[in-house]
Coordinates of N, CA, C and O in Angstrom, one line a residue:
X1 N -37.0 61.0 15.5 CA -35.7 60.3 15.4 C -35.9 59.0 14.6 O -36.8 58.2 14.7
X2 N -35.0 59.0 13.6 CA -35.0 58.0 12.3 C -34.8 56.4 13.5 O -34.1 56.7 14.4
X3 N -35.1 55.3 13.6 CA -34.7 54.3 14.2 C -34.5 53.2 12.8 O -35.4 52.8 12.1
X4 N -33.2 52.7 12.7 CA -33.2 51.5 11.6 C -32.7 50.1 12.2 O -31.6 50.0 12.8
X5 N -33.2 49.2 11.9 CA -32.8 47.6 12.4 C -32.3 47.0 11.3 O -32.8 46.8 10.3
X6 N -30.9 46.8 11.7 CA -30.8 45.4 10.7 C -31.3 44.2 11.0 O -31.4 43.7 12.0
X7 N -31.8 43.7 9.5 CA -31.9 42.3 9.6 C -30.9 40.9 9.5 O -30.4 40.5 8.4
X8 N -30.7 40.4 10.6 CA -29.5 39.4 10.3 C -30.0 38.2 9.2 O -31.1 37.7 9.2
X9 N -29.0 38.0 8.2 CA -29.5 36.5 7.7 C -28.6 35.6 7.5 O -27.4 35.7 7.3
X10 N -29.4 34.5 7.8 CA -27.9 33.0 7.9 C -28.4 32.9 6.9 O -29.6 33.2 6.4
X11 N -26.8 32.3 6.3 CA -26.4 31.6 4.8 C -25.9 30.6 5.6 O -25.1 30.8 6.4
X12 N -26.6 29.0 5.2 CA -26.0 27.9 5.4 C -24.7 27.9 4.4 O -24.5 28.3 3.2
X13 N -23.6 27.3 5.7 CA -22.0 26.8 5.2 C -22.0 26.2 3.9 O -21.3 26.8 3.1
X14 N -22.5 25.2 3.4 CA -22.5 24.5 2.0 C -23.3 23.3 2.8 O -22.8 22.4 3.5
X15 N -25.0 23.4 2.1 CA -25.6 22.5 2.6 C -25.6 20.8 1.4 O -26.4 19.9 1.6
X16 N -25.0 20.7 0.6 CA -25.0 20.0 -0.3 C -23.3 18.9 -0.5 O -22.7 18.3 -1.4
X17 N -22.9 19.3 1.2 CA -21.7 17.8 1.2 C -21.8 16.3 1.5 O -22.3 15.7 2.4
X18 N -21.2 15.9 0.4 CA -21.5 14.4 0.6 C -21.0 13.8 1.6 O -20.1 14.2 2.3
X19 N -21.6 12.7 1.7 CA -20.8 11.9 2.9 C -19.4 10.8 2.7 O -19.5 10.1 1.7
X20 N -18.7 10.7 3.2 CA -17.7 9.2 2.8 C -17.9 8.2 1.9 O -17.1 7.9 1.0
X21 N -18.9 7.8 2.3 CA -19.2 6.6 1.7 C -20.2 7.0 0.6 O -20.5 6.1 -0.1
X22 N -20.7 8.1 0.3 CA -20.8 8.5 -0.9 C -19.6 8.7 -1.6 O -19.6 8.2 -2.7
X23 N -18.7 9.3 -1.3 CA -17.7 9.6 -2.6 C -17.1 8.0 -2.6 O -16.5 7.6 -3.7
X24 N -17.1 7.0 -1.3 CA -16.3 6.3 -1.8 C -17.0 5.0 -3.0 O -16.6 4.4 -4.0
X25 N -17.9 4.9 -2.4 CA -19.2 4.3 -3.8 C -18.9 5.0 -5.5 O -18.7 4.3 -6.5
X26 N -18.9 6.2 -5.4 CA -18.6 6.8 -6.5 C -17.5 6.6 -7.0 O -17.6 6.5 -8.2
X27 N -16.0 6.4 -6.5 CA -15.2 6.3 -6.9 C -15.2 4.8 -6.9 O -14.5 4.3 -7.8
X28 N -15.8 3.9 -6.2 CA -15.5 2.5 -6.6 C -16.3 2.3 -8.2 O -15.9 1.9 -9.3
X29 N -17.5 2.7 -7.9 CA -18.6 2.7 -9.4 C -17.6 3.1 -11.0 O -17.8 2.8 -12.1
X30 N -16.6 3.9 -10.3 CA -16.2 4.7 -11.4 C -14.9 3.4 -11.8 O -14.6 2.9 -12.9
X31 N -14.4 3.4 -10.4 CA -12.8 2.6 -11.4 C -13.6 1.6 -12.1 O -13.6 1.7 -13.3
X32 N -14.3 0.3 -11.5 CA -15.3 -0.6 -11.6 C -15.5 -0.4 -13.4 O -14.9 -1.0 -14.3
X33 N -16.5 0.5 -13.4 CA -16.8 0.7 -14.9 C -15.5 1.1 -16.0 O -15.5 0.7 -17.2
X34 N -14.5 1.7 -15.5 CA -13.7 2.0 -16.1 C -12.9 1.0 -17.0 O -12.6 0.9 -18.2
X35 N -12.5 0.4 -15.8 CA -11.2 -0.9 -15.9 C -12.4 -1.6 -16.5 O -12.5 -0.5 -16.9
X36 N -13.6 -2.4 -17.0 CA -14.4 -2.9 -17.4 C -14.4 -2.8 -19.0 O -14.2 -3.7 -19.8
X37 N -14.6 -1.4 -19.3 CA -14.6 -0.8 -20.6 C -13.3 -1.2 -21.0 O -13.2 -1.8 -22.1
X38 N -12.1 -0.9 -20.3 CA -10.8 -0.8 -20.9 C -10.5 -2.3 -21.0 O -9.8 -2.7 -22.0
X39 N -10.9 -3.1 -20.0 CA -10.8 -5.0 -20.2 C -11.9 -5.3 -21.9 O -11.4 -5.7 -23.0
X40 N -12.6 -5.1 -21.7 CA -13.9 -4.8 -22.8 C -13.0 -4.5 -24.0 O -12.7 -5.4 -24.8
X41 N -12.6 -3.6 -24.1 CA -11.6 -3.1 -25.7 C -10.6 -4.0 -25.6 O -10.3 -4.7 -26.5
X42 N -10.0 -4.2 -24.5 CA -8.6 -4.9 -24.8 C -8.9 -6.9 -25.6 O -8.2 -7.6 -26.4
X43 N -9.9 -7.2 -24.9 CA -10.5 -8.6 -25.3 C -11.1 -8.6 -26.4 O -11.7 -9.6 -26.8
X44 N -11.3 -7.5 -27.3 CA -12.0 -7.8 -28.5 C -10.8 -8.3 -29.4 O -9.6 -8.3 -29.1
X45 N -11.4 -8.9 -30.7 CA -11.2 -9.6 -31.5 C -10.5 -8.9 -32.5 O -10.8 -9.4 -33.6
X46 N -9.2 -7.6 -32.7 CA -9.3 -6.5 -33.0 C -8.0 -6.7 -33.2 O -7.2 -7.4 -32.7
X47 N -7.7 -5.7 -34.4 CA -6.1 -5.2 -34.8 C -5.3 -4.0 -33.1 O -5.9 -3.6 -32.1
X48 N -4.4 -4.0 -33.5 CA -4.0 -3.2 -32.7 C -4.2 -1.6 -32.9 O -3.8 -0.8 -32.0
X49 N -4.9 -1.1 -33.9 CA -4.7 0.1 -34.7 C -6.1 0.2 -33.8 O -6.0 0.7 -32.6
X50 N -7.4 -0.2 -34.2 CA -8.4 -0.1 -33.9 C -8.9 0.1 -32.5 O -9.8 0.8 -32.1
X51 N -7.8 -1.1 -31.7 CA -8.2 -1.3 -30.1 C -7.8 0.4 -29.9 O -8.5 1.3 -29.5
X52 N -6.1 0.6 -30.4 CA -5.7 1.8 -29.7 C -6.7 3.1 -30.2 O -6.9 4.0 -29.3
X53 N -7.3 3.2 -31.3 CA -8.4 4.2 -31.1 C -9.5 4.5 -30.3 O -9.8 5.5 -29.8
X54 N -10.4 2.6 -30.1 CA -11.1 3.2 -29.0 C -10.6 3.4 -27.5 O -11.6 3.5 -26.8
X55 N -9.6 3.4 -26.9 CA -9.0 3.6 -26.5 C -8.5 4.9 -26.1 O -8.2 5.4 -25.0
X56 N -8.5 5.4 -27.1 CA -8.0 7.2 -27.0 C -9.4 7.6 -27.2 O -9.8 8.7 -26.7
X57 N -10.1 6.9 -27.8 CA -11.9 7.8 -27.7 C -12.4 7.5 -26.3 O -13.2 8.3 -25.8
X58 N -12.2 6.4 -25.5 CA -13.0 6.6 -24.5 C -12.3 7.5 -23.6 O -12.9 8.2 -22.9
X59 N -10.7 7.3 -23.7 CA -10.2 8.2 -22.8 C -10.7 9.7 -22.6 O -10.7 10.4 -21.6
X60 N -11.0 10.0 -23.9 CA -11.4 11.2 -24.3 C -12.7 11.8 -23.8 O -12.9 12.8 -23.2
X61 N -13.7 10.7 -24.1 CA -15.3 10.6 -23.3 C -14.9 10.9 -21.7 O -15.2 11.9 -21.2
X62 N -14.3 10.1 -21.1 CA -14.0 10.1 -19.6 C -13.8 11.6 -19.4 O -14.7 12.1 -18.8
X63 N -12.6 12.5 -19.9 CA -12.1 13.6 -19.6 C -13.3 14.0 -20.2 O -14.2 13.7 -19.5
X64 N -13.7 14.5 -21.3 CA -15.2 15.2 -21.2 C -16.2 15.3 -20.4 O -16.8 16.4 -20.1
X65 N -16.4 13.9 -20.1 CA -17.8 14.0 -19.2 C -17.2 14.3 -17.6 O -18.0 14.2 -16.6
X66 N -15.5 14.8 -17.5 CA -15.0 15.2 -15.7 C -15.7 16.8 -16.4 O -16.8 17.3 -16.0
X67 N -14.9 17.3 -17.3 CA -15.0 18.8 -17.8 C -16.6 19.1 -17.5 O -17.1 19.9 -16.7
X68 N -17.3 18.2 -18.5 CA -19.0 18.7 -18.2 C -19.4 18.9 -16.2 O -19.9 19.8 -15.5
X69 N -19.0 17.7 -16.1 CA -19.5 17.9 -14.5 C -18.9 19.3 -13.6 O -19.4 19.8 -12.6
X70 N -18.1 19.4 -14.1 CA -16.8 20.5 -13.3 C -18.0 22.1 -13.5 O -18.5 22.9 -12.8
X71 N -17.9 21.9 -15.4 CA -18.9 23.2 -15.9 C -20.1 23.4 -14.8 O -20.4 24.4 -14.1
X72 N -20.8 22.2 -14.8 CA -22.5 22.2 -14.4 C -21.7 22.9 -12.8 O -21.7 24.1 -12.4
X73 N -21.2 21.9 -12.3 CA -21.0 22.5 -10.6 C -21.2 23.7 -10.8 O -22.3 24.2 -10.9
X74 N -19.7 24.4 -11.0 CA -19.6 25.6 -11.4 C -20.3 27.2 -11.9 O -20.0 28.3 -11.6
X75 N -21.6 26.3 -12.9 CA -22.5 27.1 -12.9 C -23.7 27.2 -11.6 O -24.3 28.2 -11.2
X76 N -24.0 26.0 -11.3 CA -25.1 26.0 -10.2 C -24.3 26.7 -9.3 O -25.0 27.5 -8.6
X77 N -22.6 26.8 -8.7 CA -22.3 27.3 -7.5 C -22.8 29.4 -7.8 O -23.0 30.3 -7.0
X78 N -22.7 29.4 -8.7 CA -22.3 31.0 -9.4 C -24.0 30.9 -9.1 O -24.4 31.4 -8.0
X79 N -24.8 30.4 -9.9 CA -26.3 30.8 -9.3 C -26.3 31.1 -7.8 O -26.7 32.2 -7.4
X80 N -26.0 30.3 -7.0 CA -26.6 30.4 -6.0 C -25.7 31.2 -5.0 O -26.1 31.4 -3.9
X81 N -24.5 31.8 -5.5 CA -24.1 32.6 -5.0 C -24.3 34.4 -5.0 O -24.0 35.4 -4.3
X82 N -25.1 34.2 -6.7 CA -25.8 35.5 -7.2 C -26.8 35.9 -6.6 O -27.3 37.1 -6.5
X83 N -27.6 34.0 -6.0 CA -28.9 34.4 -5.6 C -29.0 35.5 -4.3 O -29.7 36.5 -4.1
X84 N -27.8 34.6 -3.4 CA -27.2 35.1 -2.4 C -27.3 36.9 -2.1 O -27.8 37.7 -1.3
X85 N -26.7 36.8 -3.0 CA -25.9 38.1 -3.2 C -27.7 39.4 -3.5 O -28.2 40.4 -2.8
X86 N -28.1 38.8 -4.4 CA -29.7 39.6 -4.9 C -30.1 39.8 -3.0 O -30.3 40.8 -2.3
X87 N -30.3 38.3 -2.8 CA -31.0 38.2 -1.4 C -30.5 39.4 -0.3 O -31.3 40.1 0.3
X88 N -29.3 39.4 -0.4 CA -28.9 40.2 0.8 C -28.8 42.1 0.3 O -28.3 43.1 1.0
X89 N -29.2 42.1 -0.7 CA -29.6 43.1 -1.5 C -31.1 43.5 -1.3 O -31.4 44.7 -1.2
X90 N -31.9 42.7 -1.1 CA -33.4 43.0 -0.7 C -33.2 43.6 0.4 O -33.3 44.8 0.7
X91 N -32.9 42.7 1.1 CA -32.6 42.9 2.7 C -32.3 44.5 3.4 O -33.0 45.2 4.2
X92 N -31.0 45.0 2.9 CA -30.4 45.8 3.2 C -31.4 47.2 2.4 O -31.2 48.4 2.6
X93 N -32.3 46.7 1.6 CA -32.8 48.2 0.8 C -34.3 48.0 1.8 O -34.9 48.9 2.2
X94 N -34.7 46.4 2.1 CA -35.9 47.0 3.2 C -35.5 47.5 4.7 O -36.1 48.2 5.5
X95 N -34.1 47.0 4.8 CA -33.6 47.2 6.4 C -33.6 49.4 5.9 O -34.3 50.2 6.5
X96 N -33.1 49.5 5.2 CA -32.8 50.9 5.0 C -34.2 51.7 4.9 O -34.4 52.8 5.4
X97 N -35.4 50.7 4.0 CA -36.7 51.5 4.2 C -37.4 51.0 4.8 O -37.8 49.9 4.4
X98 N -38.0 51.5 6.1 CA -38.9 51.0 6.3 C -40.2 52.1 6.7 O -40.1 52.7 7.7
X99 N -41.0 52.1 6.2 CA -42.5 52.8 6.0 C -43.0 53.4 7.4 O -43.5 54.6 7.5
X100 N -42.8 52.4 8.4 CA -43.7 52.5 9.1 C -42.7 52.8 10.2 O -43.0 52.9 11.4
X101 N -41.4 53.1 9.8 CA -40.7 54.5 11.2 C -40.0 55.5 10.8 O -39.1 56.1 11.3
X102 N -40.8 55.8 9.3 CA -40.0 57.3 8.6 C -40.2 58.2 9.3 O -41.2 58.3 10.0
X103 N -39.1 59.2 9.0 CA -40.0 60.3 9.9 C -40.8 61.4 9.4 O -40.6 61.9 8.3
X104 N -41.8 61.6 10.4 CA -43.3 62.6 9.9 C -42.3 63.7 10.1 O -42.7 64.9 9.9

């Protein structure tokens, strides 16, 4: 008589959530530097032509560097959901063989 066990495996929920006061740090850091930069251009010594470029270039930097962070997430979530996925792939091919209750 063939006998097979599955193996259960926990996948932690999403071990990588921030806390409150981490995002709220982060978004103070962010407006903080923001409005700084944009006080920064607006106080320079500058035509109006010039201010309004850097202006549309930093704006531009800002939405880039959301885009890059969004990508990176995005890819580390996709690894570790493939890893996942391989993992529970082992599993199920040792749960299905196992050597030592084949039958004679």
């Amino acid at each position: 008589m063939l006998c097979r066990t599955i193996v259960a495996m926990s996948i932690p929920d999403n071990p990588s959530k921030s806390t409150a006061a981490f995002f709220v740090q982060a978004a103070v850091a962010f407006a903080i530097s923001f409005l700084a930069a944009l006080g920064g251009i607006y106080f320079l010594p500058l035509d109006p032509w010039p201010r309004l470029f850097l202006v549309i270039t930093f704006l531009f930097l800002v939405s880039s560097a959301f885009t890059l962070a969004k990508v990176i997430r995005d890819q580390q979530e996709a690894t570790t959901v493939r890893g996942r996925i391989d993992e529970a792939r082992i599993e199920r091919l040792l749960a299905d063989y196992d050597p030592l209750t084949a039958a004679s």
